[in-house]
Short mmCIF file of C-alpha atoms and ligand atoms in Angstrom, two decimals:
data_model
loop_
_atom_site.label_atom_id
_atom_site.label_comp_id
_atom_site.label_asym_id
_atom_site.label_seq_id
_atom_site.Cartn_x
_atom_site.Cartn_y
_atom_site.Cartn_z
CA MET O 1 53.70 -19.78 -8.86
CA THR O 2 51.29 -21.67 -6.58
CA SER O 3 52.45 -23.04 -3.27
CA ALA O 4 52.17 -26.57 -4.67
CA SER O 5 54.89 -25.82 -7.22
CA HIS O 6 57.28 -24.97 -4.37
CA ILE O 7 57.10 -28.51 -3.01
CA HIS O 8 60.10 -30.50 -4.14
CA SER O 9 60.53 -32.57 -1.01
CA ALA O 10 58.77 -33.53 2.21
CA ALA O 11 60.90 -30.90 3.95
CA ASP O 12 59.50 -28.19 1.64
CA ALA O 13 55.95 -29.19 2.50
CA ARG O 14 56.74 -29.08 6.20
CA ARG O 15 58.38 -25.69 5.94
CA LEU O 16 55.45 -24.17 4.06
CA ALA O 17 52.95 -25.80 6.41
CA LYS O 18 54.75 -24.37 9.39
CA ARG O 19 54.12 -20.87 8.07
CA ARG O 20 50.44 -21.46 7.37
CA LEU O 21 49.20 -23.55 10.30
CA PRO O 22 48.44 -22.23 13.75
CA TRP O 23 51.21 -23.36 16.15
CA MET O 24 48.76 -25.58 17.97
CA VAL O 25 47.88 -27.48 14.78
CA PHE O 26 51.43 -27.63 13.44
CA ASP O 27 52.71 -28.98 16.76
CA TYR O 28 49.85 -31.51 17.00
CA ILE O 29 50.83 -32.94 13.58
CA ASP O 30 54.64 -32.55 13.86
CA GLY O 31 55.12 -33.38 17.51
CA ALA O 32 56.41 -36.64 18.96
CA ALA O 33 56.57 -38.24 22.36
CA GLY O 34 58.61 -36.86 25.23
CA SER O 35 61.69 -34.89 24.31
CA GLU O 36 61.39 -36.34 20.79
CA VAL O 37 64.60 -38.36 21.02
CA GLY O 38 62.66 -41.34 19.67
CA ALA O 39 61.80 -39.39 16.49
CA ASP O 40 65.46 -38.46 16.09
CA ARG O 41 66.53 -42.06 16.63
CA ALA O 42 64.07 -43.31 13.99
CA ARG O 43 65.35 -40.67 11.54
CA ALA O 44 68.98 -41.39 12.25
CA ALA O 45 68.43 -45.09 11.70
CA LEU O 46 66.74 -44.44 8.33
CA ASP O 47 69.58 -42.13 7.38
CA ALA O 48 72.10 -44.82 8.27
CA VAL O 49 70.55 -47.29 5.81
CA THR O 50 72.25 -46.96 2.48
CA LEU O 51 71.12 -48.23 -0.94
CA GLN O 52 73.68 -49.93 -3.16
CA PRO O 53 74.02 -48.36 -6.61
CA LYS O 54 74.08 -50.87 -9.47
CA ILE O 55 75.07 -50.07 -13.04
CA LEU O 56 74.47 -51.10 -16.65
CA ARG O 57 71.25 -53.14 -16.16
CA ASP O 58 68.72 -51.59 -18.56
CA VAL O 59 66.39 -49.97 -16.08
CA SER O 60 64.50 -47.98 -18.73
CA VAL O 61 61.18 -49.62 -17.93
CA ARG O 62 60.30 -49.70 -14.25
CA ASP O 63 57.20 -51.15 -12.57
CA THR O 64 56.26 -49.57 -9.22
CA SER O 65 53.01 -51.51 -8.78
CA VAL O 66 52.48 -54.18 -6.18
CA SER O 67 49.72 -56.55 -5.27
CA LEU O 68 48.04 -55.97 -1.96
CA PHE O 69 45.25 -58.22 -0.71
CA GLY O 70 44.47 -59.17 -4.25
CA LYS O 71 44.42 -55.62 -5.65
CA THR O 72 47.08 -53.90 -7.73
CA THR O 73 48.30 -50.58 -6.34
CA ALA O 74 50.12 -48.08 -8.56
CA MET O 75 52.95 -47.64 -6.07
CA PRO O 76 54.23 -49.48 -2.99
CA PHE O 77 53.08 -46.86 -0.57
CA GLY O 78 49.82 -45.57 0.80
CA ILE O 79 48.25 -43.19 3.31
CA ALA O 80 48.62 -43.94 7.05
CA PRO O 81 45.57 -43.43 9.23
CA MET O 82 45.60 -40.05 10.96
CA GLY O 83 43.01 -38.55 13.27
CA MET O 84 41.49 -35.13 12.60
CA CYS O 85 43.12 -34.58 9.17
CA ASN O 86 40.79 -31.73 8.38
CA LEU O 87 42.82 -29.63 10.77
CA SER O 88 45.47 -29.45 8.05
CA GLY O 89 42.90 -27.93 5.66
CA PRO O 90 39.17 -28.16 5.05
CA GLY O 91 38.25 -31.31 3.17
CA ALA O 92 41.67 -32.95 3.77
CA ASP O 93 40.15 -36.40 4.43
CA LEU O 94 38.40 -36.36 1.08
CA MET O 95 41.51 -35.09 -0.72
CA LEU O 96 43.32 -38.12 0.68
CA ALA O 97 40.43 -40.36 -0.38
CA ARG O 98 40.52 -39.02 -3.94
CA LEU O 99 44.28 -39.58 -4.03
CA ALA O 100 43.75 -43.16 -2.90
CA ALA O 101 41.17 -43.71 -5.61
CA LYS O 102 43.41 -42.23 -8.30
CA HIS O 103 46.34 -44.50 -7.53
CA SER O 104 44.43 -47.46 -6.07
CA VAL O 105 46.41 -47.26 -2.83
CA PRO O 106 45.10 -47.84 0.67
CA HIS O 107 43.84 -44.86 2.63
CA GLY O 108 43.85 -45.47 6.38
CA VAL O 109 40.70 -43.98 7.94
CA SER O 110 41.23 -43.27 11.58
CA THR O 111 38.72 -44.08 14.30
CA VAL O 112 38.96 -40.34 15.04
CA ALA O 113 38.74 -39.20 11.39
CA SER O 114 37.18 -35.82 10.76
CA THR O 115 34.86 -37.21 8.08
CA PRO O 116 32.44 -40.12 8.50
CA MET O 117 33.89 -43.47 7.49
CA GLU O 118 31.06 -44.08 5.00
CA GLU O 119 31.81 -40.97 3.00
CA ILE O 120 35.54 -41.66 2.88
CA LEU O 121 34.98 -45.24 1.71
CA GLU O 122 32.78 -44.03 -1.12
CA VAL O 123 35.11 -41.20 -2.29
CA SER O 124 38.13 -43.51 -2.09
CA GLU O 125 36.27 -45.91 -4.41
CA GLY O 126 36.75 -48.76 -1.99
CA ASN O 127 40.42 -48.10 -1.25
CA ALA O 128 39.83 -46.99 2.35
CA TRP O 129 40.89 -49.23 5.23
CA PHE O 130 39.24 -48.64 8.59
CA GLN O 131 41.63 -48.11 11.50
CA LEU O 132 40.32 -49.16 14.90
CA TYR O 133 41.30 -48.10 18.40
CA PHE O 134 40.08 -50.37 21.12
CA SER O 135 38.70 -48.09 23.78
CA GLY O 136 37.19 -48.32 27.31
CA ASP O 137 35.47 -51.67 27.82
CA GLY O 138 35.14 -52.27 24.10
CA THR O 139 31.38 -51.68 23.73
CA GLY O 140 31.77 -48.72 21.38
CA THR O 141 34.73 -50.36 19.68
CA PHE O 142 32.78 -53.44 18.61
CA LYS O 143 29.88 -51.22 17.38
CA LEU O 144 32.36 -49.39 15.15
CA VAL O 145 33.61 -52.66 13.73
CA GLU O 146 30.07 -53.72 12.90
CA ARG O 147 29.48 -50.33 11.28
CA ALA O 148 32.64 -50.62 9.17
CA LYS O 149 31.61 -54.08 8.09
CA ALA O 150 28.06 -52.98 7.25
CA CYS O 151 29.19 -50.10 5.09
CA GLY O 152 31.56 -52.28 3.08
CA TYR O 153 35.10 -51.93 4.45
CA GLU O 154 37.20 -54.93 3.49
CA THR O 155 40.28 -54.19 5.60
CA LEU O 156 40.43 -53.46 9.32
CA VAL O 157 43.63 -52.05 10.83
CA VAL O 158 43.82 -52.49 14.56
CA THR O 159 46.26 -50.07 16.13
CA VAL O 160 47.80 -51.66 19.22
CA ASP O 161 50.51 -49.25 20.26
CA VAL O 162 48.29 -46.84 22.10
CA PRO O 163 47.35 -48.57 25.39
CA GLU O 164 47.56 -44.98 26.67
CA VAL O 165 47.96 -41.88 24.52
CA GLY O 166 51.64 -40.88 24.57
CA ARG O 167 52.66 -37.64 26.27
CA ARG O 168 53.52 -35.12 23.59
CA PRO O 169 54.68 -31.94 25.27
CA ARG O 170 54.17 -29.81 22.24
CA GLU O 171 50.49 -30.74 22.19
CA LEU O 172 50.15 -30.30 25.89
CA ARG O 173 51.74 -26.83 25.88
CA HIS O 174 49.17 -25.56 23.43
CA GLY O 175 46.32 -27.14 25.37
CA PHE O 176 45.44 -29.26 22.34
CA LYS O 177 42.23 -31.24 22.96
CA MET O 178 39.67 -32.89 20.78
CA PRO O 179 37.14 -31.44 20.32
CA PHE O 180 39.34 -28.38 20.71
CA LYS O 181 38.42 -25.39 22.74
CA ILE O 182 39.18 -21.87 21.63
CA GLY O 183 40.45 -20.07 24.70
CA PRO O 184 42.48 -16.78 24.73
CA LYS O 185 45.73 -18.58 23.84
CA GLN O 186 44.23 -20.38 20.84
CA PHE O 187 42.44 -17.18 19.81
CA VAL O 188 45.76 -15.33 19.47
CA ASP O 189 47.31 -18.26 17.63
CA PHE O 190 44.41 -18.41 15.19
CA ALA O 191 44.37 -14.63 14.69
CA LEU O 192 48.04 -14.73 13.75
CA HIS O 193 47.32 -17.40 11.12
CA PRO O 194 44.30 -15.86 9.39
CA ARG O 195 44.61 -17.81 6.18
CA TRP O 196 44.07 -21.09 8.06
CA SER O 197 41.51 -19.64 10.45
CA LEU O 198 39.38 -18.09 7.73
CA THR O 199 39.16 -21.29 5.71
CA SER O 200 39.25 -23.93 8.41
CA LEU O 201 37.11 -22.40 11.05
CA PHE O 202 34.57 -20.97 8.64
CA ALA O 203 34.26 -24.37 7.05
CA GLY O 204 33.15 -25.59 10.49
CA LYS O 205 35.37 -26.65 13.34
CA PRO O 206 36.78 -30.12 12.51
CA GLN O 207 35.02 -32.80 14.52
CA MET O 208 35.53 -36.48 15.30
CA ALA O 209 32.96 -37.36 12.69
CA ASN O 210 32.58 -41.06 13.42
CA PHE O 211 31.06 -40.12 16.79
CA LEU O 212 28.46 -37.66 15.69
CA MET O 213 25.91 -40.43 15.02
CA ASP O 214 23.60 -41.62 17.80
CA GLY O 215 24.99 -44.54 19.70
CA TYR O 216 28.70 -43.79 19.12
CA GLU O 217 30.76 -42.08 21.77
CA PHE O 218 34.44 -41.60 22.08
CA ASP O 219 36.79 -39.94 24.43
CA ARG O 220 40.29 -39.44 23.04
CA THR O 221 41.75 -39.63 26.49
CA GLU O 222 39.81 -42.74 27.52
CA SER O 223 42.13 -45.61 28.35
CA ARG O 224 42.75 -48.13 25.61
CA ALA O 225 44.70 -50.22 28.06
CA LYS O 226 42.18 -53.10 28.45
CA ALA O 227 42.87 -54.66 25.08
CA THR O 228 44.44 -58.17 25.29
CA TRP O 229 45.22 -61.12 23.05
CA ASP O 230 41.62 -62.21 23.73
CA THR O 231 40.38 -58.95 22.30
CA LEU O 232 42.36 -59.69 19.18
CA LYS O 233 40.75 -63.17 18.98
CA GLN O 234 37.30 -61.59 19.27
CA LEU O 235 38.13 -59.12 16.49
CA ARG O 236 39.50 -61.97 14.32
CA ASP O 237 36.20 -63.88 14.87
CA MET O 238 34.00 -60.91 14.05
CA TRP O 239 35.97 -59.57 11.07
CA PRO O 240 35.80 -61.74 7.93
CA GLY O 241 37.94 -59.36 5.85
CA ASN O 242 41.62 -58.57 6.00
CA LEU O 243 42.88 -57.89 9.52
CA VAL O 244 46.04 -55.79 9.86
CA VAL O 245 47.69 -55.15 13.23
CA LYS O 246 49.56 -51.83 13.33
CA GLY O 247 52.15 -50.72 15.85
CA VAL O 248 54.39 -53.77 16.18
CA LEU O 249 58.07 -53.46 17.08
CA ASP O 250 58.71 -56.78 18.81
CA VAL O 251 59.73 -60.06 17.14
CA GLU O 252 57.85 -62.31 19.61
CA ASP O 253 54.70 -60.21 19.23
CA ALA O 254 54.97 -60.49 15.44
CA VAL O 255 55.36 -64.27 15.54
CA ARG O 256 52.36 -64.59 17.83
CA LEU O 257 50.23 -62.30 15.65
CA LYS O 258 50.94 -64.45 12.70
CA ALA O 259 49.95 -67.53 14.65
CA GLU O 260 46.70 -65.81 15.74
CA GLY O 261 45.69 -65.55 12.11
CA VAL O 262 46.09 -61.87 11.30
CA ASP O 263 46.53 -61.11 7.62
CA ALA O 264 49.33 -58.54 7.90
CA ILE O 265 51.48 -56.76 10.43
CA GLN O 266 52.45 -53.13 10.28
CA VAL O 267 55.84 -52.35 11.82
CA SER O 268 55.41 -48.84 13.19
CA SER O 269 56.22 -46.59 16.12
CA HIS O 270 53.17 -44.43 15.37
CA GLY O 271 55.50 -41.85 13.91
CA ALA O 272 57.43 -41.69 17.24
CA ARG O 273 54.32 -40.38 18.98
CA GLN O 274 54.12 -43.18 21.54
CA LEU O 275 56.99 -44.77 23.47
CA GLU O 276 59.91 -42.38 23.17
CA SER O 277 62.44 -45.06 24.06
CA ALA O 278 61.20 -47.60 21.51
CA PRO O 279 63.72 -48.91 19.01
CA ALA O 280 63.93 -47.33 15.58
CA PRO O 281 61.33 -49.22 13.49
CA ILE O 282 63.62 -49.61 10.47
CA ALA O 283 66.16 -51.34 12.77
CA VAL O 284 63.70 -54.06 13.85
CA LEU O 285 62.12 -54.56 10.44
CA PRO O 286 64.68 -57.10 9.12
CA GLU O 287 64.45 -59.18 12.35
CA ILE O 288 60.65 -59.20 12.09
CA ARG O 289 60.82 -60.19 8.44
CA ALA O 290 63.19 -63.05 9.26
CA ALA O 291 60.88 -64.24 12.02
CA VAL O 292 57.58 -64.20 10.02
CA GLY O 293 59.07 -65.63 6.83
CA ASP O 294 59.28 -64.31 3.29
CA ASP O 295 55.63 -64.71 2.31
CA PHE O 296 53.85 -63.05 5.23
CA PRO O 297 52.58 -59.51 4.41
CA LEU O 298 54.59 -56.97 6.31
CA PHE O 299 53.90 -53.21 6.15
CA PHE O 300 55.97 -50.31 7.45
CA ASP O 301 55.51 -46.71 8.53
CA SER O 302 57.14 -44.07 10.70
CA GLY O 303 59.63 -41.43 9.72
CA LEU O 304 59.46 -41.98 5.96
CA ARG O 305 60.13 -38.72 4.18
CA SER O 306 60.97 -39.72 0.58
CA GLY O 307 60.67 -42.31 -2.11
CA GLU O 308 64.20 -43.44 -1.26
CA ASP O 309 63.05 -44.01 2.31
CA VAL O 310 60.31 -46.28 0.91
CA LEU O 311 62.96 -48.22 -1.01
CA LYS O 312 64.93 -48.57 2.23
CA ALA O 313 61.85 -50.05 3.93
CA LEU O 314 61.28 -52.43 1.04
CA TYR O 315 64.90 -53.54 0.97
CA SER O 316 64.72 -54.04 4.75
CA GLY O 317 61.80 -56.45 4.49
CA ALA O 318 58.54 -54.50 4.00
CA ASP O 319 56.05 -55.33 1.25
CA PHE O 320 54.34 -51.96 1.49
CA ALA O 321 54.94 -48.60 3.19
CA PHE O 322 52.80 -45.74 4.46
CA PHE O 323 53.36 -41.98 4.75
CA GLY O 324 51.81 -40.03 7.59
CA ARG O 325 52.31 -36.41 8.61
CA SER O 326 54.13 -35.35 5.43
CA LEU O 327 50.85 -35.71 3.54
CA GLN O 328 49.06 -33.40 5.97
CA PHE O 329 51.81 -30.87 5.59
CA ALA O 330 51.46 -31.00 1.79
CA ILE O 331 47.74 -30.24 2.19
CA ALA O 332 48.44 -27.37 4.61
CA ALA O 333 51.04 -26.03 2.24
CA GLY O 334 49.18 -26.26 -1.06
CA GLY O 335 45.80 -27.87 -0.68
CA GLU O 336 44.89 -30.75 -3.00
CA ALA O 337 47.45 -29.59 -5.56
CA GLY O 338 50.11 -29.65 -2.86
CA LEU O 339 49.14 -33.19 -1.90
CA ALA O 340 49.30 -34.31 -5.53
CA GLN O 341 52.62 -32.60 -5.95
CA LEU O 342 54.24 -34.26 -2.91
CA TRP O 343 52.82 -37.64 -4.00
CA ASP O 344 54.48 -37.17 -7.40
CA VAL O 345 57.73 -36.19 -5.69
CA PHE O 346 57.64 -39.45 -3.68
CA THR O 347 56.82 -41.48 -6.76
CA ASP O 348 59.65 -39.87 -8.74
CA GLU O 349 62.12 -40.35 -5.94
CA LEU O 350 61.17 -44.02 -5.73
CA SER O 351 61.39 -44.56 -9.47
CA ILE O 352 64.76 -42.75 -9.79
CA GLY O 353 66.01 -44.72 -6.80
CA MET O 354 64.98 -47.96 -8.48
CA ALA O 355 66.92 -47.01 -11.63
CA GLN O 356 69.96 -46.08 -9.62
CA THR O 357 69.91 -49.37 -7.66
CA GLY O 358 69.39 -51.39 -10.84
CA ILE O 359 65.79 -52.50 -10.12
CA THR O 360 62.94 -52.63 -12.62
CA ASP O 361 60.31 -54.31 -10.46
CA VAL O 362 59.58 -53.05 -6.98
CA ARG O 363 57.96 -56.26 -5.77
CA GLN O 364 59.60 -58.16 -2.99
CA LEU O 365 62.87 -56.27 -3.05
CA TYR O 366 63.89 -57.92 0.17
CA LYS O 367 64.06 -61.19 -1.69
CA ALA O 368 66.32 -59.68 -4.38
C1 FNR L 1 48.81 -40.36 13.57
N1 FNR L 1 48.84 -41.74 13.60
C2 FNR L 1 47.68 -42.45 13.87
N2 FNR L 1 47.70 -43.81 13.78
C3 FNR L 1 46.56 -44.50 13.98
O1 FNR L 1 46.57 -45.72 13.89
N3 FNR L 1 45.39 -43.82 14.27
C4 FNR L 1 45.31 -42.50 14.35
O2 FNR L 1 44.26 -41.92 14.61
C5 FNR L 1 46.51 -41.73 14.15
N4 FNR L 1 46.48 -40.40 14.23
C6 FNR L 1 47.61 -39.66 13.89
C7 FNR L 1 47.54 -38.29 13.87
C8 FNR L 1 48.66 -37.57 13.47
C9 FNR L 1 48.58 -36.07 13.39
C10 FNR L 1 49.86 -38.26 13.10
C11 FNR L 1 51.06 -37.48 12.65
C12 FNR L 1 49.92 -39.63 13.15
C13 FNR L 1 50.06 -42.50 13.23
C14 FNR L 1 50.18 -42.72 11.75
O3 FNR L 1 49.22 -43.68 11.33
C15 FNR L 1 51.54 -43.24 11.33
O4 FNR L 1 51.88 -44.38 12.14
C16 FNR L 1 52.63 -42.19 11.45
O5 FNR L 1 52.15 -40.91 11.14
C17 FNR L 1 53.78 -42.54 10.52
O6 FNR L 1 54.87 -41.73 10.73
P1 FNR L 1 55.19 -40.38 9.87
O7 FNR L 1 55.14 -40.74 8.41
O8 FNR L 1 54.17 -39.38 10.28
O9 FNR L 1 56.53 -40.05 10.37
#
């Protein structure tokens, strides 16, 4: 049996990944801010949401597709932007891009992706969305926006919940840095995880690929704190495509974003990697939905670990959801086959959950 066939849940993928990945890489992906109470709070709030079983409704034919910025996706969930995905396995970014192409779902391409944005867009067959971090005084940021526009991105996701990178003690303890340095501590860690080291390091140390071209520089630790509502206005003016703002947990902010003309809002706590004391995203989602109205596109991520979790997000007001670290764990656990397997698990869980809650059409469940 291959590792992929051992994945029957997100927890399976995480458990297998934990065995394969160097501690430094596992903790970079798995870790959360502070003492990780925020991650626990987000999980507990998701666990506390229940779905109401409904019976005898002929749910034999179920449609999981939704319409997103004029395109039809096969399922109501996609791939959240994550930096340095190739740390989970060589070629991870392109595995995610192929998955996005296969199911016509969005693939968030991080500013700090480990593969150039142009290549991911091509392999995703146009399903990639470019995720932007505002950084420093904005000079490099605006260049990246122009580059994303020039190469054909239609959707820009501006992540606003990282005015400073959150303190994640698990990362700090391992001395995790990008680009990472291999000191004695890391050497031992890599030596004890030879399967990862032999494939990942020999494939070439993962890099922040969008910054390897002349004229683009990025420092992961550079302050992103200078971004303001004026910055958003500038971005709105220079970006003719869809503009999504990711990392919103406040009702007033959401209402203002809508008024500023953004095309969608992503309710997210960055997977609990930023403000440890932030509210559980699933708890604020219904309030934000009520404030922006039924027809405004609202996306959700953070802490989702199953298709039923996606249903909970949809019932709570989201139009679309995104998975993050679980997908990287699936890659670490079983490569591209592992990723496909976990995706099928999520799809199955969603579809079975629809049947059990008496739903045949996943669209706009919050209005049901
Ligand atoms: C992230 N996330 C993230 N978000 C973003 O906008 N730009 C980025 O570069 C990254 N990088 C990143 C790296 C890693 C390793 C993780 C785990 C997450 C946050 C991501 O988009 C998403 O909000 C969360 O991952 C969703 O939570 P779950 O599903 O991981 O719990």
